[in-house]
XYZ file of C-alpha atoms in Angstrom:
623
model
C 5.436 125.734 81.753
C 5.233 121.446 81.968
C 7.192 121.212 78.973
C 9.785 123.773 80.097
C 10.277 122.505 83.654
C 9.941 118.755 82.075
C 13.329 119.576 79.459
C 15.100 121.306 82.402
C 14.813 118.353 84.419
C 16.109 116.061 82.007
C 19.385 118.806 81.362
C 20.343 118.516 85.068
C 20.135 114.858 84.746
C 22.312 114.503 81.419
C 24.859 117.273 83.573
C 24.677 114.594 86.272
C 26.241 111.805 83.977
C 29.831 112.854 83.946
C 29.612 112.363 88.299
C 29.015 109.216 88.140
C 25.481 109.285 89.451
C 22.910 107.039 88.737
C 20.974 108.340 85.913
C 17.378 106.804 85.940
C 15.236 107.524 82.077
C 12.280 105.671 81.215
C 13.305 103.419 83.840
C 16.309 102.084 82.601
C 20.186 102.016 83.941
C 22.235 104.311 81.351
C 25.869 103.093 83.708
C 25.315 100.004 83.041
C 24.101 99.606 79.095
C 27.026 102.120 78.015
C 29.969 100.055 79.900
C 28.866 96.931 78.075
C 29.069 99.089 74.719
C 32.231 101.106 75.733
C 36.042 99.919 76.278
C 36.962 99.468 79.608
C 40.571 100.037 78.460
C 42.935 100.936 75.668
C 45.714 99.513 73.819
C 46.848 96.183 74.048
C 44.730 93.361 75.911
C 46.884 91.228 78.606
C 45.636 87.556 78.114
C 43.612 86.457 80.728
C 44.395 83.168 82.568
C 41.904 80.509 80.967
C 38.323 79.433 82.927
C 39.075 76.700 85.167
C 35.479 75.569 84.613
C 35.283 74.581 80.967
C 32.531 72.855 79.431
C 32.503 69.636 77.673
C 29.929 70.367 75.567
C 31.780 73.476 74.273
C 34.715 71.263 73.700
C 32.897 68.671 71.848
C 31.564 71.400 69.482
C 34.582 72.555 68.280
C 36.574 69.257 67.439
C 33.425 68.496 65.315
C 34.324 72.098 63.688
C 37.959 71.047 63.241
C 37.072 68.231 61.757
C 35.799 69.925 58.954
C 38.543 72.196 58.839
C 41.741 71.424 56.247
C 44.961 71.007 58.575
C 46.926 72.041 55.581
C 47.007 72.945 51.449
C 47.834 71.077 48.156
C 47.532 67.235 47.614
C 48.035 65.201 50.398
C 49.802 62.394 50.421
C 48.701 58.935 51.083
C 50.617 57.277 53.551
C 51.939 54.036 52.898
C 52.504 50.815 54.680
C 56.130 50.099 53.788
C 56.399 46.823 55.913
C 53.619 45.551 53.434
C 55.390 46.845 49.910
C 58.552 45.306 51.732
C 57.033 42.005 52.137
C 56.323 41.548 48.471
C 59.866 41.851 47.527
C 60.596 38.874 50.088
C 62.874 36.313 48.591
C 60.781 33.132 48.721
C 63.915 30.922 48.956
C 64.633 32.780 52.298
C 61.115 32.402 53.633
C 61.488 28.353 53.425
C 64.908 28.855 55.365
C 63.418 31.299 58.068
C 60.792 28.802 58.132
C 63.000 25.670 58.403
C 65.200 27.437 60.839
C 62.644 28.523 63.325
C 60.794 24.903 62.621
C 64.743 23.702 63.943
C 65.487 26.085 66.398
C 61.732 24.708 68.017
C 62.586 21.515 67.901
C 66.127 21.816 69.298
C 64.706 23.744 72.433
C 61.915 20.060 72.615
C 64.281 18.117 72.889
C 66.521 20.099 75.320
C 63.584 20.657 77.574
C 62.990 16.436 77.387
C 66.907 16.284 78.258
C 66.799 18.473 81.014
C 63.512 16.516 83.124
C 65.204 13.214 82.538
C 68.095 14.829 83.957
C 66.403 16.221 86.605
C 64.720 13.199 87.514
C 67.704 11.072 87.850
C 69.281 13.800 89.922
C 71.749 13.338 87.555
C 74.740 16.049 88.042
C 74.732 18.219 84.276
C 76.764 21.088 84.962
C 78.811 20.374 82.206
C 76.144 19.496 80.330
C 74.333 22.730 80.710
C 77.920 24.613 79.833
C 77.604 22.746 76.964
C 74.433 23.409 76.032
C 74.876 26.781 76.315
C 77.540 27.128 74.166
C 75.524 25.101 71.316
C 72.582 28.559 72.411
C 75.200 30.969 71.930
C 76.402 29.598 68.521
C 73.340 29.259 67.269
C 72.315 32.594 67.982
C 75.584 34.121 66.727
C 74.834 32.110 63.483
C 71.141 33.627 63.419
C 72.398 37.101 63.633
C 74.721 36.554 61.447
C 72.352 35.324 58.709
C 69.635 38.009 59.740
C 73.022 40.428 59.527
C 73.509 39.490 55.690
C 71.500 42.229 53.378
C 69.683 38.880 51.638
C 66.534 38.318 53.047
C 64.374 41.252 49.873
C 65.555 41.410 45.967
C 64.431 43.608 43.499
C 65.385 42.642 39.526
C 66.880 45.215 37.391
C 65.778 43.405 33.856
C 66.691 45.988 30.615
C 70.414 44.554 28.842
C 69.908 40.959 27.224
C 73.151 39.562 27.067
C 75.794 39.252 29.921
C 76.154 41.875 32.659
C 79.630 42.374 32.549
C 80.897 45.602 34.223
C 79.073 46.880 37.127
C 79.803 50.366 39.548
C 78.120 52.126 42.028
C 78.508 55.858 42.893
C 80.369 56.591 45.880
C 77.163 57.755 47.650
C 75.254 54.432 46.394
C 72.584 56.652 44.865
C 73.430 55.776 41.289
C 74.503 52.587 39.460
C 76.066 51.608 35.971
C 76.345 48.417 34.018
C 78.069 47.475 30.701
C 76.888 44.081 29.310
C 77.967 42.321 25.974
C 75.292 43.844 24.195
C 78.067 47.218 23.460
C 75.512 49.399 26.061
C 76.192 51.187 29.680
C 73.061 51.674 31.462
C 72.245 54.221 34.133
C 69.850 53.462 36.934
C 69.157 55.548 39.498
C 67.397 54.369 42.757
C 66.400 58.125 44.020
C 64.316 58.727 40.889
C 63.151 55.205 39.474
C 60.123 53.629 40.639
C 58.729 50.245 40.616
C 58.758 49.767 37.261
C 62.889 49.145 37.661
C 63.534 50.916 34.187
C 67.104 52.906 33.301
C 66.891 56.369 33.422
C 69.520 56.427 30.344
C 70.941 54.096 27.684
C 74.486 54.620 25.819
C 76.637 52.665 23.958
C 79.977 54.160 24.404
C 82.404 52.420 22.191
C 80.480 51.102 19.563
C 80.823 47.174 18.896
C 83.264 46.325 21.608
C 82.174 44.828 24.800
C 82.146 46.320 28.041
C 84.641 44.867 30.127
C 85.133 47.403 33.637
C 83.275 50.472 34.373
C 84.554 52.218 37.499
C 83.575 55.222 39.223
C 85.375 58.454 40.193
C 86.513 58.757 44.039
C 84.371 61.943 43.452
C 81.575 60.445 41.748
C 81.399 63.660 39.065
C 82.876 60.776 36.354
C 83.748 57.004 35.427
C 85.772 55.372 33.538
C 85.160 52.607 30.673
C 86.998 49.865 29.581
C 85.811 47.915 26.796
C 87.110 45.891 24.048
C 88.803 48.517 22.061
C 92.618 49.857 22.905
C 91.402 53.724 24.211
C 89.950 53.896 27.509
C 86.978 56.721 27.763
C 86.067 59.211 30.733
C 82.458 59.860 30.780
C 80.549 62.381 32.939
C 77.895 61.052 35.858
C 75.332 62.076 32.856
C 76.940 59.795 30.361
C 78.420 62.620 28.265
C 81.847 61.614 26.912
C 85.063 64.133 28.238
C 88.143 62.690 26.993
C 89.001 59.642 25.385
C 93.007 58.254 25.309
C 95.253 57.908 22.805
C 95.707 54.830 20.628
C 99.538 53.563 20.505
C 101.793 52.911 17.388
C 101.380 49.015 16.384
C 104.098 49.327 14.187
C 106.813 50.176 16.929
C 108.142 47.436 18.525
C 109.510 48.574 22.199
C 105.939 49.057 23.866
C 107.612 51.722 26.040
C 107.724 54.298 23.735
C 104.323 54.183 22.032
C 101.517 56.552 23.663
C 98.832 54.153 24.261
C 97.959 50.386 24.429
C 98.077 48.723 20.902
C 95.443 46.180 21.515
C 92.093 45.606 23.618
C 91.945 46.745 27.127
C 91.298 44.251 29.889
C 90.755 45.781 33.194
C 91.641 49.079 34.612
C 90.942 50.939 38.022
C 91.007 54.250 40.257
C 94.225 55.325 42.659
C 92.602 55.212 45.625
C 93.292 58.767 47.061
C 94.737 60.346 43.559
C 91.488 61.805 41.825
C 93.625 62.464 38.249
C 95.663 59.259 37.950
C 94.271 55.627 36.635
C 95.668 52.511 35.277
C 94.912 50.203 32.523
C 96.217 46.569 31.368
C 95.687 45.888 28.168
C 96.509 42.451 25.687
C 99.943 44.101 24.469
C 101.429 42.746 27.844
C 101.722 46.244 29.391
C 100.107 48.432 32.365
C 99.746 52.170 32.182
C 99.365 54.780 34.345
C 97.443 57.431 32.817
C 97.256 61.226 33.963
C 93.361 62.563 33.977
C 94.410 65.913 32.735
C 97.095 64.231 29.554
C 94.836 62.277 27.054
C 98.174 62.176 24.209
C 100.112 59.778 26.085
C 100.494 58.012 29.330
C 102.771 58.927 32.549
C 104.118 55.703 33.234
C 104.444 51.913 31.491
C 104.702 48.458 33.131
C 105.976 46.353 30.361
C 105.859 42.460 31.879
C 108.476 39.740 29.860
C 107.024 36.953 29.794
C 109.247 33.549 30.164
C 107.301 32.185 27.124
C 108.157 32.003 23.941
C 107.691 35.726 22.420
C 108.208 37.461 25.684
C 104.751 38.592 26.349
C 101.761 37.471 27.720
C 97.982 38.825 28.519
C 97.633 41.168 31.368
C 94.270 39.926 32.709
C 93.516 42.108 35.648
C 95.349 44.552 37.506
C 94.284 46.615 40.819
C 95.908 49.210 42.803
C 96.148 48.223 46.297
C 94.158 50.109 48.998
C 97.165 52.498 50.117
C 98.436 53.294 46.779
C 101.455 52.098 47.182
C 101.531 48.715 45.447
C 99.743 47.584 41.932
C 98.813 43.699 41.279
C 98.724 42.358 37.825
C 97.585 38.829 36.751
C 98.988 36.865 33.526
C 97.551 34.531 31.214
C 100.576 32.418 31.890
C 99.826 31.903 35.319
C 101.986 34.403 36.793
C 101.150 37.163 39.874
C 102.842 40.096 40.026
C 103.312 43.247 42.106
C 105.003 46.882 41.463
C 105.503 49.858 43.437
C 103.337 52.613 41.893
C 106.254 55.234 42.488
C 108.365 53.113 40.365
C 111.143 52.217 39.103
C 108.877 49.548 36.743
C 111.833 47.314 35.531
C 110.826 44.077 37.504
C 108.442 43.454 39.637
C 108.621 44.127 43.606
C 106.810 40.252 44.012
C 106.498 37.653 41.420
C 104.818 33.977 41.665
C 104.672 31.844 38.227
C 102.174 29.128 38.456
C 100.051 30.819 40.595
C 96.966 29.866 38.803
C 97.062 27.034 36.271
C 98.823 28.329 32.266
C 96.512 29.475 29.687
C 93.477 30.716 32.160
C 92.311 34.091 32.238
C 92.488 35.088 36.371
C 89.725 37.245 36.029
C 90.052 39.842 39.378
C 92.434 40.611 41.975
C 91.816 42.660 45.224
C 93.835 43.874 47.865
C 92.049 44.331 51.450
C 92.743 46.830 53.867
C 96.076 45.795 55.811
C 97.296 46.062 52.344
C 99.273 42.436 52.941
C 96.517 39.961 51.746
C 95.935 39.641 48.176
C 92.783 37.643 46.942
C 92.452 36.385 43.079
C 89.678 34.694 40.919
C 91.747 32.141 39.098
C 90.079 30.976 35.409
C 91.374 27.452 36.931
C 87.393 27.287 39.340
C 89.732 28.454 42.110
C 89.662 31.766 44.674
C 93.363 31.809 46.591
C 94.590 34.061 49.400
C 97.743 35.319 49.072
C 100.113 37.643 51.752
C 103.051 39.340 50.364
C 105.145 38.265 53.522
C 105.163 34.833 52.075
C 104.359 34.924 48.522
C 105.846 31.268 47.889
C 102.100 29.571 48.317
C 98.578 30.560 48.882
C 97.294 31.289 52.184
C 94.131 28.988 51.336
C 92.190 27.796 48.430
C 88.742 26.998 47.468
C 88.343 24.790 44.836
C 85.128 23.949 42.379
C 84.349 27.452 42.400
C 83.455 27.095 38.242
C 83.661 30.255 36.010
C 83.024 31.013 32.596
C 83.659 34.919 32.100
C 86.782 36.552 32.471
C 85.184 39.405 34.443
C 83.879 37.555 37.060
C 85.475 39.144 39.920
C 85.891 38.609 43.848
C 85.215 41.210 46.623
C 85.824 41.555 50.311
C 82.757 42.201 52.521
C 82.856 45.978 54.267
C 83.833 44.350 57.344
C 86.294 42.540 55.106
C 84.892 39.031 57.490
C 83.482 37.439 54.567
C 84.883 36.872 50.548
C 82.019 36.983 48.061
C 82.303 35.740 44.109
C 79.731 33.989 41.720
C 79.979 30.499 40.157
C 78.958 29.513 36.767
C 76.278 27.712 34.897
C 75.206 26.869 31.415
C 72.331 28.385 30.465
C 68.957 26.492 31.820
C 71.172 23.790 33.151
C 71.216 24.774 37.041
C 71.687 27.536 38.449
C 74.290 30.624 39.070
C 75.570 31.025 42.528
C 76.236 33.969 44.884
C 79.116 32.015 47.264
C 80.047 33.693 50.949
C 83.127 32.246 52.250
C 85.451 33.048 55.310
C 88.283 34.795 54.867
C 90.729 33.359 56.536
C 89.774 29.443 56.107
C 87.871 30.078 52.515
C 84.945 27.717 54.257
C 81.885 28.315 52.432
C 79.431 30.152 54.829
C 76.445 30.796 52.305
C 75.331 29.978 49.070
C 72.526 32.045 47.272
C 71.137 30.829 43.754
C 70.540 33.568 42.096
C 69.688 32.898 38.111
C 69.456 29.967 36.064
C 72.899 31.595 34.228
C 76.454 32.420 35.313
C 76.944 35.391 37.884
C 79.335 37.554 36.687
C 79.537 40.554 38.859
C 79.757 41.236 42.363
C 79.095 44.265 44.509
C 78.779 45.074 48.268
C 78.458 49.056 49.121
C 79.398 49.592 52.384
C 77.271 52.794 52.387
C 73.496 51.475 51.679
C 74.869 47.809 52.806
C 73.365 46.433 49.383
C 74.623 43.399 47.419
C 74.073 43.519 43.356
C 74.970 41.020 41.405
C 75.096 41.208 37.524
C 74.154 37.420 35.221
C 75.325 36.228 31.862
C 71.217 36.118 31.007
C 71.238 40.339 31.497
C 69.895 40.127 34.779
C 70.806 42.381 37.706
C 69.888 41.251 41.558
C 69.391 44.191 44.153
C 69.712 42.620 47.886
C 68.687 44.451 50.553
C 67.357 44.041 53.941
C 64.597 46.321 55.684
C 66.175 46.625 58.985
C 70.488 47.469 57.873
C 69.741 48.148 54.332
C 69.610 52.260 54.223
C 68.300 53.839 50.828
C 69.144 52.103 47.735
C 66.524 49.927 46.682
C 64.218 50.705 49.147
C 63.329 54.288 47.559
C 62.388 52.343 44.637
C 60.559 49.690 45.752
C 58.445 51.966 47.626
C 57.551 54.360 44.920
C 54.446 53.434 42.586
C 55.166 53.136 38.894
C 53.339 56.320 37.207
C 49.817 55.450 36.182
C 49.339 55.394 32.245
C 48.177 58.047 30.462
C 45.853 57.527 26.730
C 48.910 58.541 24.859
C 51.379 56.392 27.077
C 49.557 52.930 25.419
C 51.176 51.506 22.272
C 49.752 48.653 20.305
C 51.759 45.497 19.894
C 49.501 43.905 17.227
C 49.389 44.114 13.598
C 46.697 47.228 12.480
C 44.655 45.945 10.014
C 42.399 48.255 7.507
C 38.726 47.418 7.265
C 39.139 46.192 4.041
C 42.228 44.056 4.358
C 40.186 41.389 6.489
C 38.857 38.185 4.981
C 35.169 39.208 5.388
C 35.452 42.397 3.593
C 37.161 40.820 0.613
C 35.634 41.320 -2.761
C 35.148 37.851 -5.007
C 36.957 38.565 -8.394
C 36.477 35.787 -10.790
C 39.788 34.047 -11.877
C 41.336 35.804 -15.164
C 43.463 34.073 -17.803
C 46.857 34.644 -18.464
C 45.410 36.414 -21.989
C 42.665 38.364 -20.623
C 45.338 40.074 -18.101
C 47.798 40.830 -20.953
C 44.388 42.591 -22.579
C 43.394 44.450 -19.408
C 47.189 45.750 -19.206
C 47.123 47.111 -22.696
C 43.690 49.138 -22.024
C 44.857 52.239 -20.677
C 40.871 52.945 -18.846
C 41.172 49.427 -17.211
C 45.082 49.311 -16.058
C 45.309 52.874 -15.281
C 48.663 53.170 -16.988
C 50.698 55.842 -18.904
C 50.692 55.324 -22.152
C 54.920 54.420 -22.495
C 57.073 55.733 -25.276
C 56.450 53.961 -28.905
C 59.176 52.488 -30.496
C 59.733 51.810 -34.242
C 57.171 53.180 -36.737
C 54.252 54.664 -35.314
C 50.584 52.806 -35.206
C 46.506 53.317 -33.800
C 47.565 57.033 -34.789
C 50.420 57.691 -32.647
C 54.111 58.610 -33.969
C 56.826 56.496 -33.193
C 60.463 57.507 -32.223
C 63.374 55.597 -32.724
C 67.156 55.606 -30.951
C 68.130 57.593 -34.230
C 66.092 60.070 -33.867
C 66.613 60.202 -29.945
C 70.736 60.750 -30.816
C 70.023 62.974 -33.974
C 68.017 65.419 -31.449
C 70.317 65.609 -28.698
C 73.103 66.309 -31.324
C 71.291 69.205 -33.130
C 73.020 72.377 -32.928
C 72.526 75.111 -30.207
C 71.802 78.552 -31.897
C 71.506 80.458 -28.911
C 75.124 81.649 -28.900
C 74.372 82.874 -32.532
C 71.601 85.066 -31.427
C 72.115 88.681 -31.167
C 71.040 89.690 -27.470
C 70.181 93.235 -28.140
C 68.146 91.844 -30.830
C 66.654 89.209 -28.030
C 65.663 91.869 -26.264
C 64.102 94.481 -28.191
C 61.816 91.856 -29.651
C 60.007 92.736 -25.872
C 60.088 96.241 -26.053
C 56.612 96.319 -27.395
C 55.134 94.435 -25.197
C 56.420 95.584 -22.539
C 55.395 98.883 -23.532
C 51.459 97.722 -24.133
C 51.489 95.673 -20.721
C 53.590 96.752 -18.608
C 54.084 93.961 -15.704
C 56.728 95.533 -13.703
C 56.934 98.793 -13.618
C 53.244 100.615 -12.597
C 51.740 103.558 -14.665
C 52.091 105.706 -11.694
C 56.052 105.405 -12.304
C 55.690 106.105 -16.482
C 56.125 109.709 -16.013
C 59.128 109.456 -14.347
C 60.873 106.621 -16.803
C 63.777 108.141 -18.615
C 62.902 107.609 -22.809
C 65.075 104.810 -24.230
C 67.186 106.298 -27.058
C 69.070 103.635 -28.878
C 71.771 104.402 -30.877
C 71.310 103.357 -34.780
C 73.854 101.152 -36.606
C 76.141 103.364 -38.831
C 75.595 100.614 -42.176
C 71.665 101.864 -42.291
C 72.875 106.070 -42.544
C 75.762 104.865 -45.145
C 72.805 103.330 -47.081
C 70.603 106.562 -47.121
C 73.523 108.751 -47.955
């Protein structure tokens, strides 16, 4: 009866549970233990607002846990101080001018200061003064900005062609640059994908043994164009994979109109500036052609120039279009500068000067600036003039000692078209080449950079990356930049780390020499006679030596051949043709019947029997 009354207690107190009552067993709290177990909802949890009370201890605890954490996957990249890589491409020529300038400026604000107390102290009245002084402040500054302006202060040295750098173009984007040198090649360098190590990503050479003398880009970029030494001008791909190359004219027909091409070397040659399909070339043969992209069988227009000298024609040295289209410039070996309209007609000339630079030199580059008025050349005379076409009877100004060497040295405008840039000359080792900044309108020298211990050639300023490269007769190329205006360019390369060398990547420069082939492993042979060398020849163990072919009677056992016998038996007769070949090849049949070789037993049964028909003399006989 306990147990039973005991178990019906414990029923009613289970029925109890769904109430809500306070179920008591073995003195514990059954409410409380199952709605820690059990969800006190369903479904999707609201956040809850976060603990004001939060402990530092907790917090501490779990950065230490991030900190063993990874943030993120793959290789991670080491940052790098650029400033510092910058720094080591620091021209050190510019550091002594900083230096020398700052050392200046110091000592021009001492001895203002000094000025200014005695001033003071003799109550001396300075407005004036101090107006003045200003003024000197302000045009000091403006000439430190200026100068901090300039994209000079960091080079890099492109070093891969070793003769001159004569043609150099950058891509419209400044991402990619080409140069042509003497040495016949066109290198490709670009600055998104080189690294420190300053190495062309591709070498070509174009036009076989002629010299490069222009390489210009596309307005597009997808193409350039090359002008060397030979009469056919070439369009290459960005790649350096040749699309068309232009015809060659007649030599042999006098009126240079009517022949398809240029009969002699090409000089210069350039891009319309908004036309993508249309070029123009000048050439030796006196003549300028306009050339359709699409057409490489003959060109769309000629500019034949006459020439007052004797023979009526004269080098076309340089030619440019000028910066509207509208106009194109051609320079003369005979001094002469003249100008057509592009649309034609081509008879004469819109503007002609003779004597513009001195007879007989080569002017090397003409350029046109924006207002399409003012004309600039690089005279073979060591002069740069500005010309305007409103008054073409003398130069605007003219710069003088300005030596040159090469007839591609060129002249450029700044981007801001403030400044007029062009190289000097130099023998080689004897001083050094120049990079020359002068004002535009005066031609005043503002800046002169020495660049190599040879001639600078080439000129560039991108107005994009606001980078100056500058191409030398010794094969070097310059890259100026500046940290702070410069944009891409050379600074993706100088920042990127050559690749580390593998095993494989090492070559060996020196001579390999075999064990044996050094002094130390040399055997000692005693000296041997003239005599006892003839007898070591004639032993066949010792010399190692075929016997050779006896001549004249034979001897030691040996027969001996003569030319007579050699002509007798190459004259003998040839019986073969005499040979019956049914004959020839029943001679086999035997054989071929006792050892079979190409037909297998398992295929005898099979073999038709050979019946061969007998000859009708052998049955006449029997008869």
């Amino acid at each position: 009866m306990d147990c039973f009354s005991r178990l019906s207690d414990l029923q009613d107190q289970f029925w109890h549970l769904g109430t809500g009552q306070h179920i008591v067993v073995s003195n514990m709290s059954w409410n409380d233990d199952l709605s820690g177990m059990l969800p006190t909802s369903f479904g999707k949890k609201a956040k809850s607002a976060p603990k004001p009370q939060a402990s530092a201890s907790n917090d501490t605890d779990w950065d230490a846990l991030r900190s063993f954490m990874p943030m993120s996957f793959g290789k991670q990249e080491k940052k790098k101080d650029t400033s510092t890589i910058f720094e080591k491409t620091k021209r050190e020529d510019f550091q002594v001018e900083e230096a020398s300038r700052k050392r200046q400026k110091h000592d021009d604000d001492g001895t203002k200061e000094a000025l200014n107390n005695s001033e003071a102290m003799n109550n001396v009245s300075d407005s004036d003064d101090d107006s003045d002084d200003d003024s000197d402040d302000d045009d000091f500054e403006d000439g430190v900005e200026e100068e901090q302006e300039l994209p000079i202060s960091h080079e890099i040295r492109l070093k891969d062609h070793h003769r001159t750098v004569s043609a150099l173009s950058l891509e419209p984007s400044g991402s990619r640059l080409i140069s042509g040198s003497y040495d016949y090649d066109v290198k490709f360098w670009d600055f998104a994908g080189m690294d420190a190590s300053y190495r062309p990503f591709r070498s070509i050479e174009p036009c076989g043994s002629h010299k490069i003398h222009d390489l210009h880009y596309s307005n597009s970029g997808d193409s350039f164009l090359i002008i060397s030494g030979a009469a056919r001008a070439k369009l290459f791909d960005r790649d350096g994979y040749e699309i068309t190359e232009y015809a060659k004219g007649d030599p042999y027909i006098r009126d240079l109109r009517k022949t398809d091409g240029h009969i002699s070397g090409l000089t210069s040659g350039a891009w319309h500036p908004y036309d993508r399909n249309t070029f123009i070339t000048a050439a030796q043969d006196s003549t300028i052609r306009i050339w359709d992209v699409e057409n490489k069988r003959k060109q769309k227009e000629v500019i034949l120039y006459k020439s007052k000298e004797r023979g009526g024609r004269a080098i076309v040295t340089t030619t440019a279009y000028s910066k509207d289209g509208k106009m194109i410039v051609g320079a003369c070996q005979d001094g002469t500068l003249n100008v057509w309209s592009s649309t034609g007609p081509h008879v004469r000339p819109t503007h002609t000067l003779d004597n513009a630079h001195t007879v007989g030199t080569e002017t090397s580059s003409a350029v046109f600036s924006m207002d399409n008025h003012t004309l600039v050349t690089r005279g073979g005379d060591d002069t740069v003039k500005v010309w305007d076409l409103r008054n073409f009877k003398k130069p605007v100004s003219v710069a003088n000692d300005l030596a040159t060497i090469n007839p591609e040295t060129n002249v450029i405008f700044s981007p801001d078209e403030k400044l007029i840039l062009t190289g000097t000359a130099a023998k080689k080792g004897e001083g050094y080449g120049k990079l020359v900044m002068m004002d535009r309108n005066t031609l005043e020298v503002r800046r002169t950079m020495s660049i190599t211990q040879a001639s600078v050639v080439r000129v560039l300023w991108h107005s994009r990356i606001n980078q100056i490269i500058t191409g030398s007769a010794d094969g070097n190329i310059g890259v100026y930049y500046s940290p702070n205006t410069s944009v891409r360019g050379a600074k993706l390369s100088v920042v990127r780390e050559p690749k580390k060398r593998a095993v494989d990547d090492y070559e060996i420069d020196r001579p390999i020499l075999t064990p044996h082939a050094l002094p130390m492993f040399k055997e000692e042979t005693a000296r041997k006679t003239k005599r006892q060398m003839e007898k070591l020849r004639k032993d066949p163990i010792a010399s190692r030596r075929p016997d050779m072919p006896m001549s004249g009677p034979g001897r030691g056992g040996r027969v001996g051949t003569n030319t007579q016998q050699a002509v007798i038996k190459s004259l003998s007769k040839d019986t073969t043709r005499d040979e019956d070949p049914r004959e020839a090849l029943l001679k086999y049949a035997s054989m071929a019947e006792d050892d079979p070789q190409w037909v297998g037993s398992a295929y005898k049964k099979t073999q038709p029997k050979a019946v061969f028909q007998q000859e009708e003399e052998e049955e006449e006989e029997e008869e």
